[in-house]
Structures are given as C-alpha cells and as structure tokens.
Coordinates of C-alpha atoms and ligand atoms in Angstrom, one line a residue:
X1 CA 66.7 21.7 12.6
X2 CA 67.1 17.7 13.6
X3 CA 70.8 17.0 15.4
X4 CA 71.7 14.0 14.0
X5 CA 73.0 11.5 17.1
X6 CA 75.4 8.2 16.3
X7 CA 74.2 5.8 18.4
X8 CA 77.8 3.9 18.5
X9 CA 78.6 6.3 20.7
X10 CA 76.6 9.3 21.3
X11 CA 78.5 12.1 19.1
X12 CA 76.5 14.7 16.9
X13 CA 77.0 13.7 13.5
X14 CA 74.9 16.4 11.2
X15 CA 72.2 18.6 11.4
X16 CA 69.7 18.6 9.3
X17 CA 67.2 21.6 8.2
X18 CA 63.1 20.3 8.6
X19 CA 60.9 21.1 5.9
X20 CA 58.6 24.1 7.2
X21 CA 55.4 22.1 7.3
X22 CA 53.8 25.1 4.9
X23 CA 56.4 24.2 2.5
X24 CA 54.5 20.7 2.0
X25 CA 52.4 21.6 -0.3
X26 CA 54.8 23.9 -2.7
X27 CA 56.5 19.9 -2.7
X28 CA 53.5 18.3 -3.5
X29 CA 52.4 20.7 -6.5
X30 CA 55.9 20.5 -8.1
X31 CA 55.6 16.6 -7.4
X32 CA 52.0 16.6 -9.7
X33 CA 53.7 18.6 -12.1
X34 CA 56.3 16.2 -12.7
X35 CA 53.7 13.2 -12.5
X36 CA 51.7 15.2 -15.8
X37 CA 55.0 14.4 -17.5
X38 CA 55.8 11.1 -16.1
X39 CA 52.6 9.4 -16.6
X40 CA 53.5 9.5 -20.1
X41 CA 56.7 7.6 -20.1
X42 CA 56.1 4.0 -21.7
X43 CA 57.2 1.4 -19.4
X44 CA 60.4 1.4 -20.8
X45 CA 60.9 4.4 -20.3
X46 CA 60.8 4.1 -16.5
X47 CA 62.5 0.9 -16.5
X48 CA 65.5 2.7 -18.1
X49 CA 65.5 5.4 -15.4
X50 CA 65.2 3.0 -12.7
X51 CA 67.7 0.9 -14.2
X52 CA 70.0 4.1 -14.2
X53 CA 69.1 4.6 -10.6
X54 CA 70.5 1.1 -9.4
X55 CA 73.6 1.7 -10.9
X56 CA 74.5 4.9 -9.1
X57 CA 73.3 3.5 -6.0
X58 CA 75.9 1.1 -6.9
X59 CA 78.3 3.4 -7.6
X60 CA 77.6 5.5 -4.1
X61 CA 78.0 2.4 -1.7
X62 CA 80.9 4.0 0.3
X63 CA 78.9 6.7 0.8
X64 CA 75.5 5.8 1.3
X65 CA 77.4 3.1 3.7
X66 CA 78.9 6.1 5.7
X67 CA 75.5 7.9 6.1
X68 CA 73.8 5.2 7.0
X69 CA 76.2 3.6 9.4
X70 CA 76.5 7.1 11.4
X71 CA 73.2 7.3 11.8
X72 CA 72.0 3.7 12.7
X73 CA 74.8 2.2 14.4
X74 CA 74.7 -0.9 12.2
X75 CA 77.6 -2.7 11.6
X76 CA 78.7 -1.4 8.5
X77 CA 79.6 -4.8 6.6
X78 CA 76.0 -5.8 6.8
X79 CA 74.6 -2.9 5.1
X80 CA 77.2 -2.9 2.7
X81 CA 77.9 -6.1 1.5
X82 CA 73.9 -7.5 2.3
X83 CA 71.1 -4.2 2.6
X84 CA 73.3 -2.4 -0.3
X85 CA 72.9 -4.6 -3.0
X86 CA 69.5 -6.2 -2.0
X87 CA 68.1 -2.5 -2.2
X88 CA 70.0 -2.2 -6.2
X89 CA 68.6 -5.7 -6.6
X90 CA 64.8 -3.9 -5.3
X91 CA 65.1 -1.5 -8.0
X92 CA 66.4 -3.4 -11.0
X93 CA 63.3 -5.7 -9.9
X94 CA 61.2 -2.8 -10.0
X95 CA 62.3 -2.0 -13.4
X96 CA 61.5 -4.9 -14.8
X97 CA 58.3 -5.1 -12.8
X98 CA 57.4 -1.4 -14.8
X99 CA 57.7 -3.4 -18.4
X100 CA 55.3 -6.7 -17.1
X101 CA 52.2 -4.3 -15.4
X102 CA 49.4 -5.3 -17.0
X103 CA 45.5 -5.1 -17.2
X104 CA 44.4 -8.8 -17.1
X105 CA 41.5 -9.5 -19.0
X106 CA 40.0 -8.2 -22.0
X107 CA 38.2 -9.0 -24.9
X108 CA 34.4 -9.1 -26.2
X109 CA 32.7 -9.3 -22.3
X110 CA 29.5 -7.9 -23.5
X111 CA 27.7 -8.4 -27.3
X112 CA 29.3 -5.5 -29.9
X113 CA 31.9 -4.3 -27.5
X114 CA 35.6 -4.7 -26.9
X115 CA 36.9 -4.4 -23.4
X116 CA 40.3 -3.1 -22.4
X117 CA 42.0 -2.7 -18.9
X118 CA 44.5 -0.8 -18.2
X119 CA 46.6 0.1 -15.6
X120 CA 47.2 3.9 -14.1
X121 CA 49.1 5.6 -12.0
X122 CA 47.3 6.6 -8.9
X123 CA 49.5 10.0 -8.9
X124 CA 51.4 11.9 -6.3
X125 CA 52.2 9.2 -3.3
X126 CA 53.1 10.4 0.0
X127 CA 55.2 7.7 1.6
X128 CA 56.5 7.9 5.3
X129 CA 59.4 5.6 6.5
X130 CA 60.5 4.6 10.0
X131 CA 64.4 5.0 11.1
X132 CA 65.4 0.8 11.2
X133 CA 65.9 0.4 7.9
X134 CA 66.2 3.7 6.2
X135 CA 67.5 3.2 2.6
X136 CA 65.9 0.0 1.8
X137 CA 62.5 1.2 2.9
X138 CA 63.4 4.5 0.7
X139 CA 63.3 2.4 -1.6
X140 CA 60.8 -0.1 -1.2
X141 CA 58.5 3.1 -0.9
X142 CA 59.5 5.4 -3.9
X143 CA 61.2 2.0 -6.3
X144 CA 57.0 0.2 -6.9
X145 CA 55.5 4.0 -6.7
X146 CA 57.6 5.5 -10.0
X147 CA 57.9 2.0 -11.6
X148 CA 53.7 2.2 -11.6
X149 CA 54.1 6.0 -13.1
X150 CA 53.6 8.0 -9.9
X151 CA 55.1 10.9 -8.4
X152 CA 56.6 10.2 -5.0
X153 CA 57.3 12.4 -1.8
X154 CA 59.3 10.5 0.8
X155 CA 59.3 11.8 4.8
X156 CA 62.1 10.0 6.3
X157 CA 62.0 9.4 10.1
X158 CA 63.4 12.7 11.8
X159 CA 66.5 10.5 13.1
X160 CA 67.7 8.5 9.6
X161 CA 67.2 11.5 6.8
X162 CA 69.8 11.3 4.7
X163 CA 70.1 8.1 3.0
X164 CA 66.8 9.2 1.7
X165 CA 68.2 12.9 1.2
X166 CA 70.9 11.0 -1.0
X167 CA 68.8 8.5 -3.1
X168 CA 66.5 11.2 -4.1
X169 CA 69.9 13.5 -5.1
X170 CA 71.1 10.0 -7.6
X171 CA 67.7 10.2 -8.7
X172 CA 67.9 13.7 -10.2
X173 CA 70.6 12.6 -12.4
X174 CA 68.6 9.2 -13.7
X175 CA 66.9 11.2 -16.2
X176 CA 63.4 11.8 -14.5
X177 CA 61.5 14.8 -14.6
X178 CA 62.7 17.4 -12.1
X179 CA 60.6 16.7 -9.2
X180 CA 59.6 13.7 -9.7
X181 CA 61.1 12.3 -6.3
X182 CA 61.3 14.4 -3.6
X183 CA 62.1 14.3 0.2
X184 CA 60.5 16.1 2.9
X185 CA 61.6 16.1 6.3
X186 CA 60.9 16.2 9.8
X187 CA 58.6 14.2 12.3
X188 CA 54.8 13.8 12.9
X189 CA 53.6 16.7 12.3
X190 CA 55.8 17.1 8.5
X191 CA 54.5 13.6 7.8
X192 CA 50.0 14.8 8.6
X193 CA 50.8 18.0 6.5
X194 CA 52.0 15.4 3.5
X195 CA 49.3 12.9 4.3
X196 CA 46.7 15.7 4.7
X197 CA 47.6 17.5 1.6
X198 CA 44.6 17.4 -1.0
X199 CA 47.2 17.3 -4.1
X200 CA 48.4 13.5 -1.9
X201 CA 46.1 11.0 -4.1
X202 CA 48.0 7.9 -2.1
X203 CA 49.6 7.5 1.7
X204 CA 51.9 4.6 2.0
X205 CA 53.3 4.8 5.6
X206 CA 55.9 2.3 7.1
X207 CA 56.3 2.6 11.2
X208 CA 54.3 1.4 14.0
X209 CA 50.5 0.6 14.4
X210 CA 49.9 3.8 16.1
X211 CA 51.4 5.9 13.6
X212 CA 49.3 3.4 10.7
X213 CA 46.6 4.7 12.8
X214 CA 46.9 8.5 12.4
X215 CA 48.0 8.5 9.0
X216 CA 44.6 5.9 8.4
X217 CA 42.9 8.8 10.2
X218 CA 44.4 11.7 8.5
X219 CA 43.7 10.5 4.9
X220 CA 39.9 9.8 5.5
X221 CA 38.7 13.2 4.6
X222 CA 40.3 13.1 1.4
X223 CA 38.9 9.5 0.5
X224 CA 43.0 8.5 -0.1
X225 CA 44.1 5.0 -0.6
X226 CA 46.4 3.9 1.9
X227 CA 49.2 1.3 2.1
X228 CA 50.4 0.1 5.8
X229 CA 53.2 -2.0 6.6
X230 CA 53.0 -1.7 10.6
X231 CA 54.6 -3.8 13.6
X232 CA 54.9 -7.4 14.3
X233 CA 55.6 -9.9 17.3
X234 CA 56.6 -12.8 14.8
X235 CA 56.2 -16.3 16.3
X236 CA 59.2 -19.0 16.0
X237 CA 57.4 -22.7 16.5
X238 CA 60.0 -25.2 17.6
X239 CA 58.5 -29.1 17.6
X240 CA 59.6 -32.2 18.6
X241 CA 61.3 -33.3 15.9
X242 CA 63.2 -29.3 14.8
X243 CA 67.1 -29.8 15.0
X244 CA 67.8 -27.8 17.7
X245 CA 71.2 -26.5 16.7
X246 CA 69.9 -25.2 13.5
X247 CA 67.2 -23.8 15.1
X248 CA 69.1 -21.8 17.6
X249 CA 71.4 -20.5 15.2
X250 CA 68.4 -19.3 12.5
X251 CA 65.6 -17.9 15.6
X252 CA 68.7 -16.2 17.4
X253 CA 69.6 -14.4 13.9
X254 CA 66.3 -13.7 13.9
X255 CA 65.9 -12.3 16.7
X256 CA 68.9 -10.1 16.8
X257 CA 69.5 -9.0 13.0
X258 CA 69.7 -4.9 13.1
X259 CA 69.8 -5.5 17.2
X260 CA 66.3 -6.6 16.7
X261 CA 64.9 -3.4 15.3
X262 CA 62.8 -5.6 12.6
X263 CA 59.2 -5.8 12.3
X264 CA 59.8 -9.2 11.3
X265 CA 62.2 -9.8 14.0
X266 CA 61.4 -13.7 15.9
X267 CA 60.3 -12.2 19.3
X268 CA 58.7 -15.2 20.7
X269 CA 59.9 -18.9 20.3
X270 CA 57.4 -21.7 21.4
X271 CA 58.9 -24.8 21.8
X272 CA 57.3 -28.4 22.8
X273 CA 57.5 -29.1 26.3
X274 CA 59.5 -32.3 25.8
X275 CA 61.8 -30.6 24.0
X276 CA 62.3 -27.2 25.8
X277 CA 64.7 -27.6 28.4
X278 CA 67.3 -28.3 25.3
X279 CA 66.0 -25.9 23.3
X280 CA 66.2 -23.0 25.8
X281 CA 70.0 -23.8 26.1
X282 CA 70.8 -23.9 22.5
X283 CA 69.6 -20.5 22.3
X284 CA 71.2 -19.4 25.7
X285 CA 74.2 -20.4 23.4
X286 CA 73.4 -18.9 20.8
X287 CA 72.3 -15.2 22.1
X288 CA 75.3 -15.3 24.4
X289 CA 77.7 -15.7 20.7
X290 CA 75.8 -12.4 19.4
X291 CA 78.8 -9.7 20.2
X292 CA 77.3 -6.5 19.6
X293 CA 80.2 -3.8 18.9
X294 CA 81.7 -0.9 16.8
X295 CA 79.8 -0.9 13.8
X296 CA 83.1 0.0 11.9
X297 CA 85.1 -3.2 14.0
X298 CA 85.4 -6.6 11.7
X299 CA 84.0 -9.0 14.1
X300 CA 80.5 -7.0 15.3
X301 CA 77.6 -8.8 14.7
X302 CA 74.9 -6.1 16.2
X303 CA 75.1 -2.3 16.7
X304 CA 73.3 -0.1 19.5
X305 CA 69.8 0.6 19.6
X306 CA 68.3 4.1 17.8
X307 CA 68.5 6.1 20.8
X308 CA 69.1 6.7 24.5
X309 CA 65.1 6.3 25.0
X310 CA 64.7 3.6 22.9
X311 CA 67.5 1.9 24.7
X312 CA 65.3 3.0 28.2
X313 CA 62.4 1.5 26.6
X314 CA 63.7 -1.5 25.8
X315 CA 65.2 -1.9 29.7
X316 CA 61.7 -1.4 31.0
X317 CA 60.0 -4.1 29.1
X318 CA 62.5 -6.2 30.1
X319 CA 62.8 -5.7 33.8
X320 CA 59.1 -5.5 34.0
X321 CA 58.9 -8.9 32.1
X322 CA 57.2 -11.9 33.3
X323 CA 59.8 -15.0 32.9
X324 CA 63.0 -15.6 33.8
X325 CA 66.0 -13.8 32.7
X326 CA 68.2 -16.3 31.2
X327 CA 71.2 -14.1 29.9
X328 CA 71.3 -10.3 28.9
X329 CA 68.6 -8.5 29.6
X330 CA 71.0 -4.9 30.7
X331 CA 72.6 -2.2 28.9
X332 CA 76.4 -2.5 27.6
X333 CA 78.4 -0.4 29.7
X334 CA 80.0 2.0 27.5
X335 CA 79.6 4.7 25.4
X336 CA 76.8 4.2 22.8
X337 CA 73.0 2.9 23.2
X338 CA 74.3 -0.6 23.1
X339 CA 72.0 -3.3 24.7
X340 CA 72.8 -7.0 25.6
X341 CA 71.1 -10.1 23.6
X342 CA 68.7 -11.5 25.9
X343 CA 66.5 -14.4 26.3
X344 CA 63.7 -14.6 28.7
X345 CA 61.9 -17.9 29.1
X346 CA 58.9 -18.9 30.5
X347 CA 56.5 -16.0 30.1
X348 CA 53.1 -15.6 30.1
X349 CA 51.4 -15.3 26.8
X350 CA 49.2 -12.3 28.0
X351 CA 51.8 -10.0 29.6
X352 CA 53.6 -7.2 28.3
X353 CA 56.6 -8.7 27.0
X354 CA 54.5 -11.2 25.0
X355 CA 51.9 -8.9 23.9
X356 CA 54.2 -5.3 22.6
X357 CA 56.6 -4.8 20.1
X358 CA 59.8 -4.5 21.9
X359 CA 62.4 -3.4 19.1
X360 CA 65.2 -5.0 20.5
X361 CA 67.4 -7.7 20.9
X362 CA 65.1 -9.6 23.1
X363 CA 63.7 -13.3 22.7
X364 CA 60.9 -14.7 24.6
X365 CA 60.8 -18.8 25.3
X366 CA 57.3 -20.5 26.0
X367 CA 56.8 -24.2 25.5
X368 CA 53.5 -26.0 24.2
X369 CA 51.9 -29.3 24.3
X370 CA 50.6 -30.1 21.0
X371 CA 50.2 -28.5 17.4
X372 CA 46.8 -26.8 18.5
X373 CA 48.3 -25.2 21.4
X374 CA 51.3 -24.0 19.4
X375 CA 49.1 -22.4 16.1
X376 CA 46.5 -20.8 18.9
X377 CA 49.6 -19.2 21.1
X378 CA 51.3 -18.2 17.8
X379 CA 48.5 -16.0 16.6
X380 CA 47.4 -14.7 19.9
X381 CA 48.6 -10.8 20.2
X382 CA 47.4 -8.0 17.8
X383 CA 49.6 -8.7 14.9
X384 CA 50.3 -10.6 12.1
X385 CA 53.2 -10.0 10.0
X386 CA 56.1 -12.8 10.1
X387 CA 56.6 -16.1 11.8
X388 CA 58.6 -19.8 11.2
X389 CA 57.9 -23.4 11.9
X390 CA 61.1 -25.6 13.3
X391 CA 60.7 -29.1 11.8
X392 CA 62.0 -32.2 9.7
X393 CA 58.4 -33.1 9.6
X394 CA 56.8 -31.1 5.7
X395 CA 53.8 -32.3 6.2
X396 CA 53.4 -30.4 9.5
X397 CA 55.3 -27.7 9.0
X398 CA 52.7 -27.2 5.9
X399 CA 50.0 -28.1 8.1
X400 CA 51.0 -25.4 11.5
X401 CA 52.2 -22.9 8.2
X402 CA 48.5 -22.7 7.1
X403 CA 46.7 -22.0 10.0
X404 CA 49.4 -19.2 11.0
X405 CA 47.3 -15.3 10.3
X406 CA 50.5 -13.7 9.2
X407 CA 52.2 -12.3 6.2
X408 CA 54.8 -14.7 5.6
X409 CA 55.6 -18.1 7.4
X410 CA 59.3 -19.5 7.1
X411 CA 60.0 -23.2 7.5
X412 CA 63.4 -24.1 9.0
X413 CA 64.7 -20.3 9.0
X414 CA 63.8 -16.9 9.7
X415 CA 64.1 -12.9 7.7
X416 CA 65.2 -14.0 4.5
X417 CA 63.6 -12.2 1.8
X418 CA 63.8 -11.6 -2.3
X419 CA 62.7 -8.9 -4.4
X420 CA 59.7 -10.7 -6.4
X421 CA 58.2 -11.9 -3.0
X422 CA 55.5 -9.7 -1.4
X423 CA 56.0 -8.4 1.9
X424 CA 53.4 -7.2 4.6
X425 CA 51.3 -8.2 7.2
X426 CA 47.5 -9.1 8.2
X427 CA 45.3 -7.7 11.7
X428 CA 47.6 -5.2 13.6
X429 CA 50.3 -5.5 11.2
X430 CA 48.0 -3.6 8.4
X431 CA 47.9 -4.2 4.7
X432 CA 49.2 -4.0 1.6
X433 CA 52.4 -5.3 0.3
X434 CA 56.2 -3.8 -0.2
X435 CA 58.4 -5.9 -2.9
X436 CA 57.0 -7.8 -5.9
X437 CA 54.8 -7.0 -8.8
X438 CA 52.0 -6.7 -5.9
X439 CA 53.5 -3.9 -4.6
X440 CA 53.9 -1.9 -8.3
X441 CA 49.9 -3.1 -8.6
X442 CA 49.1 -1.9 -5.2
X443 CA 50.7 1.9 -6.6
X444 CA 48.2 1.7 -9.5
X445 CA 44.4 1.7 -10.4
X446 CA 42.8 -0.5 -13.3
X447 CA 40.3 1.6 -15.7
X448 CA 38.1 -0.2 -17.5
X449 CA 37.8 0.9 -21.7
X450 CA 34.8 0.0 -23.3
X451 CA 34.5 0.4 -27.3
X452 CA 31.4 -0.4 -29.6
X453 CA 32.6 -2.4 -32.1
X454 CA 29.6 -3.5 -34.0
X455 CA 25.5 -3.5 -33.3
X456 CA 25.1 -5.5 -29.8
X457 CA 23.1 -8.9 -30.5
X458 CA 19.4 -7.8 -29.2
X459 CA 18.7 -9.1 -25.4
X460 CA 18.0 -13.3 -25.6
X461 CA 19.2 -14.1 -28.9
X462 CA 20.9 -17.0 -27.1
X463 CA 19.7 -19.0 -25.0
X464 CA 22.3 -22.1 -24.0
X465 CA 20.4 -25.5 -24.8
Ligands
NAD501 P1 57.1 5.4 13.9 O1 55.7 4.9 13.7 O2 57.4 6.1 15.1 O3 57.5 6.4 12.7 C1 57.4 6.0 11.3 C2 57.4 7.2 10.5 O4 56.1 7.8 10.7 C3 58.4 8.3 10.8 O5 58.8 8.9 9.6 C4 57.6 9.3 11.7 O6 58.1 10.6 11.7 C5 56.2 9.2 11.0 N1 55.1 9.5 11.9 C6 55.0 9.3 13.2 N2 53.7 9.7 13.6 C7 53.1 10.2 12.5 C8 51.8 10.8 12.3 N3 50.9 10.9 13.3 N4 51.5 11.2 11.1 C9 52.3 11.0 10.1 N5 53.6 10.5 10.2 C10 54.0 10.1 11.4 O7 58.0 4.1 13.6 P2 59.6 4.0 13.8 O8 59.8 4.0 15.3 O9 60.3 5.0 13.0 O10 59.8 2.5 13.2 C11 59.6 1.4 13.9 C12 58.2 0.8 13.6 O11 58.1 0.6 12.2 C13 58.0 -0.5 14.2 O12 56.7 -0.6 14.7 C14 58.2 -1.5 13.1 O13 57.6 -2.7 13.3 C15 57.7 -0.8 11.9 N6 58.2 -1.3 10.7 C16 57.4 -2.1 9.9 C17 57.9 -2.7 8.7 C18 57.0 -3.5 7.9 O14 57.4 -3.8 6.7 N7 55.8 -4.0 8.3 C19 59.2 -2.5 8.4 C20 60.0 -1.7 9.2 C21 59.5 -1.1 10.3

C-alpha cells in the first residue's frame, strides 16, 4: 500500500494498493493477448478509439483535475485550463499520427522484385513515468505506443498513481480490447519486474538518468529496445543585445513552471558580462513576483515541491551552492512542502549547483565574454535536453542555436511545446523522442517485403555508358 501525501499541506489523501511484483507478468500476458487482437485494427481503427479517448478525457477534467491537483500540489488552473487540454490535444495528434505511419520507400529495388515496407507494432511496451507531470506523460507514453498498434503497461511513480489509474479506466470504455492498456503500480522494484519481464518486447522509461540507467541495464538480457527521456540542466543564453524585460519574464517562467520540477526547466542563465549586472536585477524582479500558494487559491502561480525530502534536497543544494544568494533560497513557512523562488548568481560552472539537476525553483546566473564562451559553458554538464538563446540578433541566435548539443533550442522564450514537435534529449538526457510522428515511429519496427515479380535480368545486363 502507497499513502498518498498532498504536498499543499501535508494531509493523507488516498491509499493506493501496489501491484504484487509476481502479479507483473499475469499483466503482461493479458496485455499480449490484447496486442494479438489489436495489431489487427487498420489505422483507423485506432484513430477512432483514440479519438474516443480524448473526448472522455475531456469530459473527466474536474476530476482528473482533482486527482491530480491533490497529489501534486499544482495550482489547479494550470493543469486544467493548460496540461488538460494539451494532453486531449496529445492524443487527437496521436490519432491522426496512427492514419499517416508509413513505410517510406518501395518499389522495384532489385531486378524482378517488388519491395514493400511496412510498419509493425513492436508489441507489449512497458512504459515507466516519473511523478512531475503525471497525466501528460501517461499519455505521452501509452497515446504514440497504441497509435503504432502496441499493447501498453504503464508504472506510474509510487507518489502520482491515479491520474494514470484514471486514463487507463476511460480507456476501457473507448472500445479497445480488454487489456489493452493497463497500469501497474508501485516503485523500483514494480517498474524492473515490468522491464525484466520476457513477454516486455519494448521499455520506455521517463525519470532521472540513474533510473534510465537501471532500466538500460535491466532490459539487456532480453535484447529490448529502449526509449529514455532522462534529466536536463537546460541553458538560458542572454547577449548583449536580448531585451532584458522579456527575458526575465520568459527564463523566470522557465525556471519556475511546476515550481521547477521540469526536465526542461531554465536552470542556468548565462548572460554577457556587459550586460549582467541588469540582467541579474530583472530577474531578481522577476523571481521575487512568482507567489507560490494554495493550489486551489486564484492568484498562485507555483505549488510546493513533491515531498518533505524533496523539499530537504532542494535546501541542501542550495545552501551548499557556490554564488551568492540573491532572493529565496529557504523554505515557506507553513504548512505544505512549499519552497521560495530563488536566484543565485555568480556560480562556478563546475560545482554542484551548476552541474546536478536540482528540481526546483532555483535559477543560477553566470555571465560570459563572447559567443564561444557562452556555447562552451552552455554545453558543459552531463546533459542535453532543452535550452534558449536571448537575442534581437537571428543571425546569432541561429548561429549559438546550432552549436547547442541539446534537444531543443528556443529563441526569445522558454518550455513551450506542441504536439507534432519531437521531444527528447541528447548525452545524459538519453534518446528517443515523446510527441510527434517520431515518437509513434520510435513504438514501431519497419519489415521489409520482398515479392518476385518476374525473371531477375541476369547479373551485368547493364552497364551505365
Ligand atoms: P525517477 O527516476 O525517480 O522515477 C521515474 C520512474 O521510474 C518512477 O515511476 C519510478 O518508480 C521508476 N523507477 C525508479 N527506479 C527504477 C528502477 N531501478 N527500475 C525501474 N523503474 C524505476 O524520477 P522522478 O523523480 O519520478 O522524476 C523526475 C525525473 O524525471 C527528473 O530527472 C526529470 O528530469 C525526469 N523527467 C524527464 C522528462 C523528459 O522528457 N526528459 C520529463 C519529465 C521528467
């Protein structure tokens, strides 16, 4: 059993059963059973049941709202009115996505036969979400896995179930074979029994590097593709020319958005040195505006953190910093796991702070002299996932954009995201993408038909002049 913990303010919310990790496998067979069925569905077919599936999402807002809300913290306006409807926008995506997913290439490749690709299913997918977003990577894992024709088993993070619990229980009413998506629950060792499990023919895992690690690890006996969206320490680059109110207001929203619990969250902002003592006060401005609050109350713009510890952990990078504190950088007194914005400038690039993932509302200020120094600081830590260029200047910003090793560069803003775009990172911040008609590919294997049509010309018979 998992107590379920609000983080607004500490209360027990629910208590949910864990799936006996023996039980894994029962899931996994029933899961392959329903794939033997869904496979054959024509595309349109799953569109229709996706399609379905995005409108009772729809229709469940107030109460995937509530569940989510209780146990995130998040103010509850910005997963209803904003993660909500991108996530029914993710699937209706995804349904159309199931209709385009084609073979690319074929023809007469070789003398007398015809060549057809096709695309397959892989099969059963075990996917494994972390607890920051929990619905919309729910459905980022399970919405490009059935759109491709796969069975899906989904392992929620042991503190955020049961948004999960609840998109697979809409799901059993979209017209999809029984089984088709289920949830399993529990921590670590629920998510190696899924990853482990020989009737798993695909892992797709989204938490921390550590955790892309082991899962990596487990699914190396059984050969298993894999598909990791890990951390990030995403870069903001502020030059000469960026306006600097703009700026502050964009990097400070994306720094804090989901009280910085965002693998694309801008953690460090490098600024040019002629420009930095302005800079570091427009954000000072800006990060001292961000009123974290009752998730519930109208004017809240961040919830708590996940968790008493994560809240502790948070503290310790931060008091252990290199830099100066230049607001925040304590815990709201209170009830809840709340945790002030904070900017720190003037670290050094190779200490902690810098270097880890914090997961909080936490923004680091270093300047730079010169593009060069700016690109080489940017991609010096282990990740590469998300990152933005400040600038009026295109040329540049396309220039600095380039040479950036990360998944996705912004230019003039940072975390927006749409459904046909391809999320996921590079180095640290693993591979393979969520979102887009990647993503449905990336859930799928091409198979090569050959057919004789006719007697293959013999060997030479031409010879270009
Ligand atoms: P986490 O790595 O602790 O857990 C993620 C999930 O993996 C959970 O369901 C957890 O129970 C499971 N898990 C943990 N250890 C496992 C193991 N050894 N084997 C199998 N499963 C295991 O991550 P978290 O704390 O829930 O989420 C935060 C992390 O997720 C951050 O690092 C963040 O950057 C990352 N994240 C990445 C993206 C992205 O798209 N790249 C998006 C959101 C979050």
């Amino acid at each position: 059993m998992t107590t379920l913990i609000n983080p607004a303010d500490g209360s027990a919310v629910d208590v949910v059963p864990d799936t006996p990790v023996e039980r894994v496998a029962e899931t996994v067979q029933t899961a392959r059973e329903a794939f033997e069925q869904w496979r054959e569905a024509t595309p349109g077919e799953r569109a229709r049941v996706l399609l379905r599936l995005a409108d009772l999402v729809e229709g469940d807002a107030e109460e995937l709202t509530r569940l989510e809300v209780e146990e995130t913290g998040k103010p509850a306006s910005v997963f209803r009115d904003g993660e909500l409807p991108f996530a029914v926008d993710n699937l209706r995506f995804f349904a159309g996505a199931a209709r385009s997913l084609e073979g690319t290439g074929a023809g007469v490749l070789s003398s007398g036969y015809t060549s057809v690709l096709v695309r397959r299913p892989v099969g059963v997918v075990g996917s494994i979400s972390p607890w920051n977003f929990p619905f919309i990577m729910a459905v980022w894992k399970a919405g490009p896995a059935l759109a491709a024709g796969n069975a899906v088993v989904v392992k929620p993070a042991p503190a955020t179930p049961r948004t999960t619990l609840r998109l697979a229980e809409l799901f059993a009413s979209a017209g999809a074979p029984d089984g088709l998506l289920q949830v399993v629950t529990g921590g670590a060792d629920v998510g190696q029994a899924l990853v482990t499990d020989p009737g798993v023919d695909m892992v797709s895992v989204t938490g921390s590097s550590a955790t892309g690690r082991a899962v990596m690890r487990g699914a190396v006996d059984g050969l298993k593709r894999v598909h990791l969206e890990l951390g990030g320490k995403a870069p903001a680059l502020v030059f000469d020319d960026a306006e600097l109110e703009g700026m502050a207001a964009g990097v400070v929203m994306g720094a804090t958005y989901n009280t910085g619990q965002d693998c694309t969250a801008a953690t460090r902002v490098y600024i040019d040195r002629s420009r930095y003592g302005d800079a570091v006060e427009a954000l000072r401005e800006a990060v001292s505006r961000v009123r974290p609050g009752d998730p519930w109350a109208a004017g809240s713009d961040i919830g708590p953190l996940i968790s008493a510890a994560h809240r502790d952990r948070v503290h310790g990078f931060v008091t252990r910093s290199s830099g100066r504190v230049v607001c925040g950088g304590k815990p709201v007194d209170g009830p809840g796991f709340y945790y002030t914005p904070t900017l720190i400038a003037d670290a050094d690039q190779d200490s902690e702070i810098v270097q880890s993932e914090v997961f909080g509302p936490v923004l680091v200020a270093i300047p730079f002299d010169g593009e060069d120094e700016a690109v080489r600081l940017a991609n010096a830590t282990p990740y590469g996932l998300a990152s933005s260029v400040w600038s009026a200047d295109v040329s540049r910003a396309l220039r600095v954009s380039h040479r950036l090793d990360v998944g996705v560069t912004w230019v003039n803003d940072h975390l927006p995201i749409a459904s046909e775009a391809p999320h996921g990172g590079v180095k640290g911040s693993g591979f393979g993408k969520d979102m887009s008609q990647e993503a449905v590919q990336e859930y799928s294997v091409t198979r090569h038909l050959m057919i004789k049509h006719a007697a293959p010309r013999p060997r030479d018979s031409f010879r270009p002049a």
